[in-house]
């Protein structure tokens, strides 16, 4: 049988009962018989093998003997593979046969090939790689098999060598190293050379990035996962020493203690016994909580001076504020209950009508804010009853300073905080993460962050000319939540009259970064049509239009919109500095408002000086709905947070409430201002039940919405149906709208 007739190693291993076994047992040929000459021949071969040396590149790499010299005298029934070769070389009836292709198999499995004997694979057993038992077999009657056994080679193969060669070449190779688990050390000792090398690398890194060696081309942006360094050494804190302390108490002390029940207090189901002194101090402290402090008597002060000093105390001012709220509750109790929602209309009333009317609850007005135009107001995100109102100054008036008042619904007659500044205020906004901080923009281009928890002006951050180049009014001041670049901290974004968008980081230097600059539009833009001027040569004084509106995208955090005094809306991104992505013309004149729908982020409205309110869809430069009442500019417009189809706007001294689901050619209700002053701002409260209006005289009106329809179950569906109904005569525009996908 030839070498190629052998089965594959996979099949051979599957037929051997134990892979780690190398002892051959031939039970079909009789019992095992050992001869005395076998050990002698094997010992001679081992001594002869020790005379050979293996030299590789002038290095002695001869392997050491597998059997220790101390075990040579032990008589075992096991021999090595070399002894097996010597045994079969001296035998008269056996001859060693192997093929070059199976030499490796001979070394690993210690297979014994016999001549003129056929051995079945069922009698072959492998038990140990370190033990090979040599057995002498008694020849029996030879049985001719139909097919040769796959475990032995034929005797007439010319590739088999019968004698041991003179020289044997052994090639030693290093196997590949596999790392199952490795945890590199993240810290080094400063006293070691490795620690000093790390210190030098850190100093070099600081020199290249932020030091004198930086080329200002690096971005402080993390591109990999933050690696948290852990301590490789444990810290052991010793236990605090404990000691026992005794106290002598006789029977008389115990009797006196329990005989006075006023000295015992029950707390958490246990009786606690106090001494007379400790009980007296406890009661005295409780009485002082409800007592006013004794006035300090100064001999040189008159009673008027002492009263003036007491009025400046913080405790007295807080007590007076509480008393004023209690007195105001007698006048505004009914209105305050309607404001908080304690009193609501009966939905089952038979006289219920949907007339969209406004009912005045109260007005925020005081002497210090009289004849000052309201530039902005904003409800606190943490307290729904706190309203911050910023006041400016009229052109040509004697008042050139600015005032900030913090009003509360608990006392509509007097403001809770009064802050006065040197410059008129242009805009302000609350911080969402820290509700006590208020960012204020001024007409002189400065920006301040104050803490309203203090009665006096407490400036936390203030811009300077060295760190902020803005010198024109900040028309928009907004807090935006930061991303990974700013460690997820809030940043302040502003837009000014010079067409610049600034980003202020709330750090020590309060540095301002210019991220966008607008330029006047030239040529024809997509959107509404512009009025052609009759001026032959119109050379503008400034090439930068004023950025009146700044709004962040409600879904995409890095996208924001800017509205200019030319009526153009620019789509910008914080990833692309000083250039916009897209633009379209929303109004033929300054744009005063830009608001996204709270129920469909793909829709937004704008209002401007061209007498119109327009509803737009993102990515479509054509208005879906146009609302207009009179030939006057629309100063402000906003969506209702509770009903998706209701819009409120102010035009001159009129408050218009629109319901685009019912009609778009005229508002559903019109309310005239009580004092007839021009209105400049409008906004809903967070619950959508009140409407806040401000005018140029410094008065803020709080209206309660009456006769409003019940909010629908699916707000978005009703809004989309109203849009589709308004576009029934514009099939092309409706087709473009449907291409935007859901929910259209």
XYZ file of C-alpha atoms in Angstrom:
744
model
C 0.000 0.000 0.000
C 1.323 3.442 -0.942
C 1.645 6.516 1.177
C -1.113 8.332 -0.676
C -3.605 5.662 0.357
C -3.514 6.806 3.950
C -6.578 8.516 5.326
C -6.501 12.174 6.269
C -5.394 13.187 9.788
C -8.948 14.216 10.567
C -10.330 10.788 9.875
C -7.427 9.034 11.564
C -7.866 11.066 14.742
C -11.562 10.315 14.787
C -10.935 6.581 14.763
C -8.359 6.612 17.589
C -10.038 6.484 20.983
C -7.567 8.829 22.749
C -5.454 11.473 21.011
C -2.973 11.791 23.889
C -2.215 8.127 24.007
C 0.869 6.575 22.367
C 1.052 3.073 23.805
C 0.330 0.378 21.275
C -1.500 -2.659 22.446
C -1.839 -5.664 20.143
C -4.116 -8.040 21.905
C -4.721 -10.258 18.852
C -1.143 -11.616 18.777
C -0.784 -13.107 22.222
C 0.496 -11.986 25.558
C 3.288 -9.482 26.147
C 6.711 -10.975 26.601
C 9.775 -9.018 27.686
C 13.346 -10.139 26.941
C 16.434 -9.233 28.877
C 18.343 -8.078 25.834
C 15.877 -5.282 25.060
C 17.057 -3.042 27.906
C 20.719 -3.635 27.038
C 20.254 -2.707 23.394
C 18.252 0.370 24.322
C 20.889 1.516 26.830
C 23.617 1.129 24.235
C 21.667 3.215 21.768
C 21.063 5.925 24.363
C 24.775 6.096 25.176
C 25.564 6.271 21.476
C 23.014 9.081 21.016
C 24.613 11.165 23.750
C 27.826 11.241 21.700
C 26.113 13.252 18.954
C 25.970 17.054 19.218
C 23.688 19.422 17.308
C 25.467 22.649 16.270
C 23.448 25.524 14.786
C 25.332 28.727 13.815
C 28.247 27.777 16.126
C 25.840 27.294 19.042
C 25.329 23.954 20.768
C 21.584 23.326 20.670
C 21.688 19.634 21.517
C 18.441 18.724 23.358
C 18.761 17.394 26.865
C 17.814 13.775 27.640
C 14.144 13.222 28.289
C 14.867 10.718 31.108
C 16.682 11.911 34.207
C 19.785 9.993 35.251
C 18.299 9.260 38.656
C 15.570 7.153 37.062
C 17.865 4.918 35.006
C 17.872 2.155 37.630
C 14.103 1.924 37.819
C 12.833 -1.088 35.912
C 9.716 0.013 34.052
C 7.745 -1.516 31.252
C 8.234 1.648 29.192
C 10.846 2.534 26.605
C 11.559 5.603 24.523
C 11.058 5.971 20.813
C 14.827 5.637 20.248
C 14.889 2.367 22.127
C 12.062 1.171 19.926
C 14.155 1.886 16.817
C 17.108 -0.074 18.265
C 14.889 -2.956 19.245
C 13.495 -3.374 15.775
C 16.893 -2.968 14.169
C 18.271 -5.927 16.184
C 15.225 -8.089 15.794
C 15.364 -10.916 13.269
C 11.717 -10.934 12.324
C 11.018 -7.173 12.231
C 12.170 -4.273 10.131
C 11.505 -0.510 10.652
C 9.782 1.056 7.716
C 8.616 4.675 7.275
C 8.065 7.196 4.553
C 9.577 10.691 4.367
C 6.092 12.123 4.302
C 5.300 10.419 7.606
C 8.494 11.170 9.526
C 6.726 13.880 11.490
C 3.884 11.520 12.195
C 6.385 8.998 13.525
C 7.811 11.539 15.962
C 4.475 12.672 17.263
C 2.478 9.538 17.490
C 5.310 6.998 17.916
C 3.627 4.642 15.458
C 5.266 1.203 15.013
C 5.199 -0.279 11.510
C 5.694 -4.006 11.210
C 6.616 -6.131 8.256
C 4.522 -9.069 7.149
C 1.946 -8.399 9.854
C -1.465 -6.859 9.351
C -2.965 -5.094 12.358
C -6.535 -3.928 12.507
C -7.365 -0.454 13.757
C -9.792 -1.800 16.368
C -6.888 -3.269 18.402
C -4.916 0.023 18.410
C -5.038 2.051 21.627
C -3.220 5.351 22.419
C -2.731 6.246 26.080
C 0.259 8.530 26.742
C 2.606 10.619 24.669
C 5.367 10.125 27.243
C 5.132 6.358 27.403
C 5.581 3.763 24.650
C 5.329 0.084 25.541
C 7.179 -2.361 23.291
C 5.487 -5.668 22.865
C 6.698 -8.818 21.219
C 4.049 -10.564 19.274
C 3.600 -14.252 18.665
C 2.985 -14.825 14.959
C -0.304 -16.418 14.204
C -1.912 -17.567 11.081
C -1.806 -14.785 8.528
C -5.172 -13.741 7.241
C -5.239 -11.987 3.925
C -7.405 -8.869 3.945
C -9.352 -7.594 0.996
C -8.026 -4.063 1.561
C -4.747 -3.092 3.209
C -4.818 -1.355 6.587
C -4.534 2.453 6.310
C -2.130 2.691 9.278
C 0.902 0.897 7.811
C 3.146 1.241 4.795
C 4.035 -1.533 2.324
C 7.457 -3.134 2.577
C 8.296 -2.608 -1.074
C 8.162 1.204 -0.949
C 11.453 2.610 -2.234
C 11.082 5.792 -0.157
C 11.441 3.872 3.131
C 14.911 3.831 4.651
C 15.823 0.695 6.544
C 18.854 1.979 8.364
C 19.505 5.071 10.444
C 20.983 7.915 8.346
C 24.432 9.297 9.107
C 23.243 12.886 9.600
C 19.870 14.270 10.650
C 18.937 17.900 10.059
C 16.809 19.484 12.812
C 15.219 22.894 12.212
C 14.175 24.872 15.271
C 11.578 27.621 14.771
C 10.020 30.020 17.220
C 6.259 29.937 17.319
C 4.121 33.060 17.112
C 3.359 34.784 20.410
C -0.326 35.242 21.216
C -1.393 37.808 23.817
C -4.587 36.707 25.498
C -4.881 39.740 27.808
C -2.664 42.756 28.370
C -3.274 45.775 30.601
C -0.653 48.469 29.982
C 0.326 50.663 32.883
C -1.170 54.151 32.639
C 0.934 55.819 35.340
C 4.633 55.976 36.080
C 6.611 56.910 39.142
C 8.035 60.408 38.879
C 11.381 59.280 40.334
C 11.969 56.699 37.587
C 13.405 57.431 34.109
C 10.072 56.470 32.545
C 8.294 59.073 34.667
C 10.775 61.777 33.701
C 10.267 60.890 30.015
C 6.488 61.266 30.391
C 6.963 64.670 32.047
C 9.080 65.818 29.109
C 6.463 64.582 26.644
C 3.695 66.470 28.467
C 5.737 69.673 28.511
C 6.440 69.313 24.800
C 2.747 68.730 24.108
C 1.765 71.872 26.031
C 4.440 73.824 24.144
C 3.157 72.649 20.757
C -0.587 72.980 21.436
C -1.165 76.032 23.653
C 2.359 77.301 24.315
C 4.645 79.506 22.259
C 5.273 76.666 19.818
C 1.656 76.392 18.681
C 0.892 77.498 15.130
C -2.795 78.261 15.890
C -3.897 75.491 13.518
C -4.909 72.979 16.146
C -8.514 72.452 17.193
C -9.357 71.690 20.792
C -11.730 68.878 19.847
C -11.654 65.352 21.227
C -11.632 62.691 18.522
C -11.409 59.572 20.673
C -13.125 58.157 23.689
C -12.098 59.789 26.936
C -9.565 57.581 28.719
C -10.145 57.425 32.433
C -6.899 56.931 34.342
C -7.193 54.818 37.439
C -4.813 54.484 40.365
C -2.555 51.442 40.373
C -1.851 51.771 44.079
C -4.355 51.382 46.847
C -4.840 53.812 49.690
C -5.289 52.595 53.235
C -6.972 54.760 55.802
C -6.524 53.683 59.374
C -9.484 53.255 61.673
C -10.334 55.944 64.148
C -9.507 55.104 67.699
C -12.434 54.248 69.911
C -12.627 54.475 73.625
C -15.197 53.835 76.304
C -16.220 56.583 78.697
C -18.140 55.915 81.844
C -20.433 58.142 83.866
C -21.571 57.772 87.460
C -25.323 58.080 87.982
C -26.946 57.315 91.349
C -30.531 56.487 92.082
C -31.402 60.041 93.110
C -30.358 61.480 89.730
C -32.387 58.868 87.877
C -35.421 59.559 90.085
C -35.199 63.322 89.550
C -34.846 62.910 85.804
C -37.902 60.732 85.284
C -39.890 62.693 87.830
C -39.801 65.798 85.570
C -41.774 64.899 82.390
C -41.117 68.327 80.855
C -37.480 67.334 80.347
C -38.397 64.341 78.168
C -39.028 64.661 74.407
C -40.283 61.920 72.142
C -38.403 61.672 68.860
C -38.710 58.834 66.299
C -40.565 56.679 68.831
C -37.901 57.075 71.553
C -37.878 59.156 74.708
C -34.911 61.544 74.910
C -34.066 63.041 78.299
C -32.533 66.526 78.459
C -31.102 68.511 81.296
C -32.678 71.736 82.472
C -29.944 73.824 80.858
C -30.199 72.104 77.454
C -33.991 72.320 77.467
C -33.830 76.021 78.297
C -31.396 76.695 75.431
C -33.588 74.726 73.000
C -36.722 76.683 73.862
C -34.855 79.973 73.688
C -33.607 79.142 70.173
C -37.159 78.343 69.044
C -38.452 81.651 70.366
C -35.710 83.619 68.591
C -36.845 82.258 65.247
C -40.063 84.234 65.419
C -38.580 87.325 67.044
C -37.209 90.384 65.290
C -33.638 91.245 66.282
C -33.256 93.847 68.936
C -32.196 97.173 67.394
C -28.730 98.263 68.208
C -28.955 101.415 70.271
C -26.461 104.014 69.191
C -26.428 107.172 71.345
C -25.634 109.511 68.447
C -28.394 108.204 66.093
C -31.866 109.618 65.938
C -34.960 107.399 65.629
C -35.233 108.321 61.933
C -31.660 107.222 61.283
C -32.225 103.981 63.151
C -35.379 103.299 61.096
C -33.484 104.021 57.908
C -30.779 101.588 58.951
C -33.342 98.894 59.738
C -34.986 99.354 56.332
C -31.707 98.472 54.673
C -31.443 95.150 56.494
C -31.997 92.049 54.360
C -34.229 90.383 56.913
C -36.509 93.425 57.132
C -36.770 93.655 53.329
C -37.721 89.995 53.057
C -40.366 90.383 55.728
C -41.754 93.483 53.995
C -41.895 91.596 50.666
C -43.916 88.799 52.260
C -46.274 91.325 53.819
C -46.788 93.101 50.481
C -47.702 89.797 48.842
C -50.238 89.090 51.571
C -51.845 92.500 51.062
C -51.830 92.134 47.254
C -53.577 88.796 47.604
C -56.667 90.644 48.854
C -56.893 92.485 45.531
C -55.650 89.906 43.004
C -56.877 86.686 44.643
C -59.429 85.904 41.918
C -57.025 86.755 39.098
C -54.197 84.741 40.671
C -56.428 81.673 40.927
C -57.281 81.963 37.242
C -53.605 82.457 36.408
C -52.531 79.308 38.230
C -55.461 77.289 36.817
C -57.388 76.825 40.061
C -60.465 78.364 38.452
C -61.350 76.993 35.026
C -64.380 77.240 32.819
C -66.944 74.490 32.889
C -66.653 72.403 29.697
C -70.290 71.323 30.103
C -71.645 74.869 30.301
C -74.619 75.364 27.963
C -73.598 78.971 27.264
C -70.073 78.013 26.212
C -68.928 79.855 23.073
C -65.669 79.749 21.150
C -65.182 83.490 20.691
C -61.380 83.624 21.303
C -61.638 86.633 23.587
C -59.037 88.012 25.990
C -59.752 88.932 29.602
C -57.280 91.250 31.350
C -56.019 89.860 34.678
C -53.550 92.589 35.733
C -50.775 94.853 34.448
C -47.133 95.052 35.504
C -46.399 98.777 35.825
C -44.528 100.994 38.282
C -43.110 104.500 38.501
C -39.513 103.556 37.660
C -40.611 101.906 34.376
C -43.012 104.623 33.291
C -42.416 106.033 29.794
C -39.736 103.401 29.070
C -40.268 101.074 26.103
C -40.187 97.369 26.880
C -37.426 95.826 24.789
C -37.858 92.194 25.907
C -39.477 89.987 28.532
C -39.024 86.318 29.371
C -40.645 83.891 31.822
C -38.337 81.976 34.130
C -37.910 78.305 33.103
C -37.744 77.215 36.758
C -40.600 79.330 38.191
C -43.685 79.880 36.044
C -44.758 82.924 38.078
C -41.507 84.933 37.655
C -41.207 87.316 34.697
C -38.094 89.331 33.801
C -38.751 92.568 31.854
C -36.032 94.665 30.205
C -36.641 98.386 29.648
C -34.797 100.688 27.282
C -34.935 104.416 26.612
C -36.834 106.456 24.062
C -34.980 108.391 21.418
C -34.430 111.992 22.545
C -35.709 111.354 26.067
C -33.963 112.466 29.222
C -33.650 108.896 30.511
C -30.567 107.326 28.999
C -30.080 104.467 31.456
C -31.636 100.993 31.507
C -33.811 99.175 34.009
C -34.409 95.485 34.647
C -37.407 94.462 36.762
C -38.226 90.990 38.062
C -41.994 90.668 38.454
C -43.873 87.902 40.244
C -47.493 86.826 39.918
C -47.647 86.681 43.725
C -47.489 90.504 43.840
C -48.418 92.179 40.524
C -48.312 95.658 42.090
C -44.605 95.810 43.026
C -41.549 94.210 41.377
C -39.515 91.737 43.397
C -36.146 92.970 42.063
C -35.036 96.323 40.636
C -31.724 96.667 38.818
C -30.471 99.869 37.185
C -27.716 100.006 34.526
C -25.854 102.795 32.758
C -26.954 101.742 29.250
C -30.437 100.844 27.929
C -31.184 97.145 27.685
C -31.712 95.539 24.268
C -32.437 91.895 25.125
C -32.046 89.296 27.887
C -32.584 85.584 28.487
C -32.639 83.093 31.394
C -30.215 80.221 31.786
C -31.857 76.785 31.672
C -29.151 74.996 33.681
C -28.734 77.742 36.310
C -32.101 79.520 36.655
C -30.669 82.245 38.893
C -28.436 83.580 36.069
C -29.706 86.131 33.577
C -27.763 87.234 30.467
C -28.402 90.872 29.472
C -27.446 92.652 26.246
C -27.091 96.430 26.083
C -27.286 99.093 23.419
C -23.606 99.978 23.840
C -22.562 96.422 22.790
C -21.713 95.123 26.247
C -22.973 91.878 27.750
C -23.445 91.020 31.414
C -24.481 87.938 33.364
C -26.072 88.718 36.731
C -27.348 86.656 39.647
C -30.942 87.638 40.431
C -30.965 85.841 43.795
C -29.355 88.958 45.311
C -31.296 92.181 45.771
C -28.368 94.296 44.615
C -26.728 93.932 41.209
C -24.399 90.940 41.381
C -22.459 90.737 38.100
C -21.064 87.251 37.491
C -19.512 87.893 34.065
C -19.030 91.063 32.055
C -17.637 91.614 28.566
C -14.711 93.967 27.935
C -13.347 95.711 24.903
C -10.211 93.570 25.038
C -12.156 90.314 24.695
C -15.291 91.510 22.829
C -15.252 93.713 19.748
C -19.026 94.317 19.719
C -19.998 97.993 19.903
C -23.579 97.924 18.531
C -26.821 96.819 20.209
C -27.299 93.105 20.872
C -30.743 92.451 19.408
C -30.758 88.795 20.480
C -29.194 87.189 23.563
C -29.764 83.450 24.011
C -28.392 80.577 26.086
C -27.654 77.471 24.010
C -26.730 74.114 25.471
C -23.158 73.224 24.530
C -21.864 70.151 22.729
C -18.739 68.048 23.176
C -16.533 70.943 22.063
C -17.680 73.063 25.048
C -17.849 70.183 27.585
C -21.670 70.237 27.325
C -21.882 73.584 29.112
C -24.235 76.402 28.166
C -22.897 79.158 25.922
C -24.296 82.615 25.189
C -24.975 83.526 21.543
C -25.768 87.078 20.463
C -26.594 88.929 17.240
C -25.972 92.659 16.864
C -26.680 95.513 14.499
C -23.394 95.018 12.620
C -24.552 91.635 11.313
C -22.208 89.621 13.532
C -22.998 86.498 15.546
C -20.899 86.070 18.688
C -20.395 83.116 21.005
C -19.467 83.903 24.623
C -17.945 81.173 26.777
C -18.823 81.423 30.470
C -15.181 81.369 31.591
C -12.985 83.753 33.536
C -12.098 85.990 30.592
C -15.650 85.816 29.059
C -14.092 85.740 25.607
C -16.286 86.429 22.542
C -15.787 84.457 19.319
C -17.234 85.726 16.050
C -18.826 82.750 14.273
C -20.837 84.508 11.547
C -20.984 87.799 9.668
C -23.817 88.770 7.333
C -23.489 90.683 4.066
C -26.161 92.525 2.171
C -28.013 90.569 -0.483
C -27.387 91.347 -4.112
C -29.375 90.163 -7.063
C -32.578 88.164 -6.829
C -33.136 85.610 -4.094
C -35.697 82.848 -3.758
C -38.757 83.721 -1.709
C -41.070 86.722 -1.862
C -40.633 89.507 -4.381
C -38.970 92.774 -3.419
C -40.151 96.305 -4.152
C -38.104 98.036 -6.844
C -36.664 101.313 -5.612
C -36.601 104.372 -7.859
C -33.090 105.368 -6.812
C -30.616 105.297 -9.684
C -27.492 105.038 -7.526
C -28.114 103.487 -4.138
C -24.854 103.222 -2.203
C -25.457 101.818 1.296
C -23.498 103.234 4.187
C -22.782 99.789 5.657
C -22.238 96.545 3.816
C -23.427 94.516 6.811
C -27.177 94.331 7.543
C -28.413 94.156 11.100
C -29.005 90.673 12.524
C -32.366 91.183 14.207
C -33.381 87.539 14.709
C -31.395 84.542 15.978
C -33.059 81.142 16.345
C -31.592 77.696 16.927
C -32.961 74.677 15.074
C -35.141 72.595 17.440
C -33.779 69.244 16.155
C -30.347 69.799 14.583
C -28.209 71.367 17.308
C -25.510 72.767 15.001
C -27.957 74.614 12.690
C -29.367 78.062 13.422
C -31.242 80.780 11.496
C -30.514 84.492 11.307
C -33.005 87.138 10.163
C -31.713 90.473 8.877
C -33.214 93.944 8.606
C -33.526 93.334 4.849
C -36.041 90.524 5.421
C -33.619 87.767 4.455
C -33.371 84.522 6.454
C -29.934 82.854 6.501
C -29.513 79.183 7.340
C -26.159 78.799 9.123
C -24.184 76.125 10.940
C -21.736 76.273 13.815
C -19.450 73.942 11.836
C -19.037 76.509 9.034
C -17.772 79.821 10.364
C -18.373 83.155 8.619
C -20.478 81.680 5.809
C -24.088 80.618 5.552
C -25.487 77.449 4.011
C -28.650 78.800 2.382
C -30.769 81.954 2.293
C -34.185 83.115 1.097
C -36.187 86.344 1.210
C -38.997 86.103 3.784
C -40.178 89.742 3.919
C -39.782 92.936 1.972
C -38.362 94.798 4.932
C -37.019 94.049 8.415
C -38.003 90.728 9.953
C -39.185 90.941 13.562
C -40.065 87.381 14.560
C -39.056 83.811 13.716
C -40.734 80.940 15.601
C -40.842 77.170 15.012
C -44.092 75.319 15.531
C -44.020 73.340 18.823
C -45.965 70.478 17.175
C -44.199 70.236 13.805
C -40.526 71.209 13.687
C -40.600 71.465 9.888
C -42.929 74.490 10.030
C -42.086 78.016 11.219
C -43.603 81.468 10.999
C -42.104 84.895 10.369
C -43.474 88.413 10.605
C -42.011 91.648 9.355
C -42.489 95.219 8.263
C -44.339 94.313 5.042
C -47.612 93.923 7.049
C -47.605 90.109 6.785
C -47.265 86.950 8.840
C -46.051 84.009 6.788
C -45.960 80.287 7.554
C -43.065 78.416 5.918
C -41.939 74.833 5.510
C -38.273 74.069 5.843
C -36.488 73.545 2.483
C -39.305 75.324 0.561
C -38.630 78.968 -0.348
C -42.308 79.780 -0.900
C -44.747 80.737 1.888
C -47.529 78.261 2.613
C -49.899 80.694 4.338
C -49.873 84.511 4.422
C -51.793 86.386 7.141
C -52.371 90.156 7.030
C -54.761 92.616 8.703
C -53.797 96.267 8.245
C -51.191 98.301 6.390
C -48.837 98.341 9.363
C -45.821 96.337 10.410
C -46.371 93.231 12.497
C -44.074 93.675 15.484
C -44.309 90.137 16.876
C -46.081 86.806 16.378
C -45.956 83.445 18.173
C -47.480 79.948 18.192
C -49.752 78.680 20.925
C -48.104 75.918 23.011
C -51.434 74.116 23.594
C -53.271 74.428 20.259
C -51.284 73.861 17.077
C -53.406 76.063 14.781
C -53.607 79.220 16.945
C -51.252 82.170 16.327
C -51.124 85.465 18.243
C -49.721 88.715 16.806
C -49.629 92.450 17.591
C -50.200 95.228 15.032
C -50.120 98.832 16.273
C -52.426 98.742 19.332
C -54.315 95.586 18.316
C -53.897 92.030 19.590
C -54.886 89.538 16.886
C -55.648 85.876 17.542
C -55.596 83.634 14.428
C -56.945 80.126 14.002
C -55.698 78.909 10.628
C -57.860 75.800 10.880
C -61.014 77.964 10.699
C -59.962 80.860 8.440
C -56.865 82.639 7.194
C -58.252 85.815 5.630
C -59.105 87.506 8.929
C -58.268 86.922 12.606
C -60.797 85.195 14.832
C -60.596 87.970 17.445
C -59.084 91.443 17.752
C -58.464 93.149 21.122
C -57.438 96.791 21.467
C -54.876 97.880 24.060
C -56.428 99.648 27.088
C -54.230 102.748 26.924
C -53.961 102.851 23.113
C -50.125 102.640 23.094
C -48.260 100.834 20.350
C -47.632 97.183 21.196
C -44.205 95.701 20.505
C -44.083 92.173 22.012
C -46.411 89.197 22.574
C -45.897 85.732 24.033
C -47.852 82.841 25.568
C -47.225 81.457 29.017
C -45.897 77.912 29.366
C -49.365 76.447 29.984
C -50.862 78.365 27.038
C -53.727 79.825 29.104
C -52.399 83.405 29.273
C -51.084 85.921 26.778
C -48.471 88.529 27.776
C -48.348 91.837 25.871
C -45.855 94.741 26.206
C -46.038 98.291 24.808
C -43.745 101.268 24.344
C -44.992 103.011 27.508
C -43.453 100.422 29.852
C -46.621 98.488 30.653
C -46.934 94.713 30.529
C -50.435 93.220 30.217
C -51.378 89.711 31.298
C -54.514 88.437 29.523
C -56.388 85.231 30.211
C -57.626 83.378 27.120
C -61.362 82.785 27.256
C -63.630 80.975 24.823
C -60.750 79.008 23.287
C -61.480 75.694 21.533
C -60.537 72.460 23.229
C -57.114 71.170 22.163
C -57.432 68.326 19.641
C -56.168 64.834 20.364
C -53.722 64.784 17.430
C -52.287 68.298 17.252
C -49.960 67.577 14.339
C -52.711 66.038 12.210
C -54.989 69.063 12.654
C -52.136 71.426 11.757
C -51.314 69.514 8.567
C -54.988 69.429 7.598
C -55.151 73.207 7.999
C -52.093 73.601 5.763
C -53.550 71.298 3.094
C -56.850 73.169 3.157
C -55.048 76.502 2.705
C -53.099 75.064 -0.273
C -56.160 73.729 -2.092
C -55.711 76.412 -4.789
C -51.929 75.808 -5.051
C -51.473 72.232 -6.276
C -47.819 72.721 -7.245
C -46.885 73.993 -3.808
C -48.894 71.182 -2.191
C -46.975 68.648 -4.280
C -43.659 70.116 -3.091
C -44.868 69.960 0.495
C -45.783 66.288 0.258
C -42.308 65.487 -1.079
C -40.863 66.476 2.300
C -42.189 63.256 3.764
C -43.919 62.723 7.108
C -45.987 64.296 8.542
C -47.015 65.915 5.265
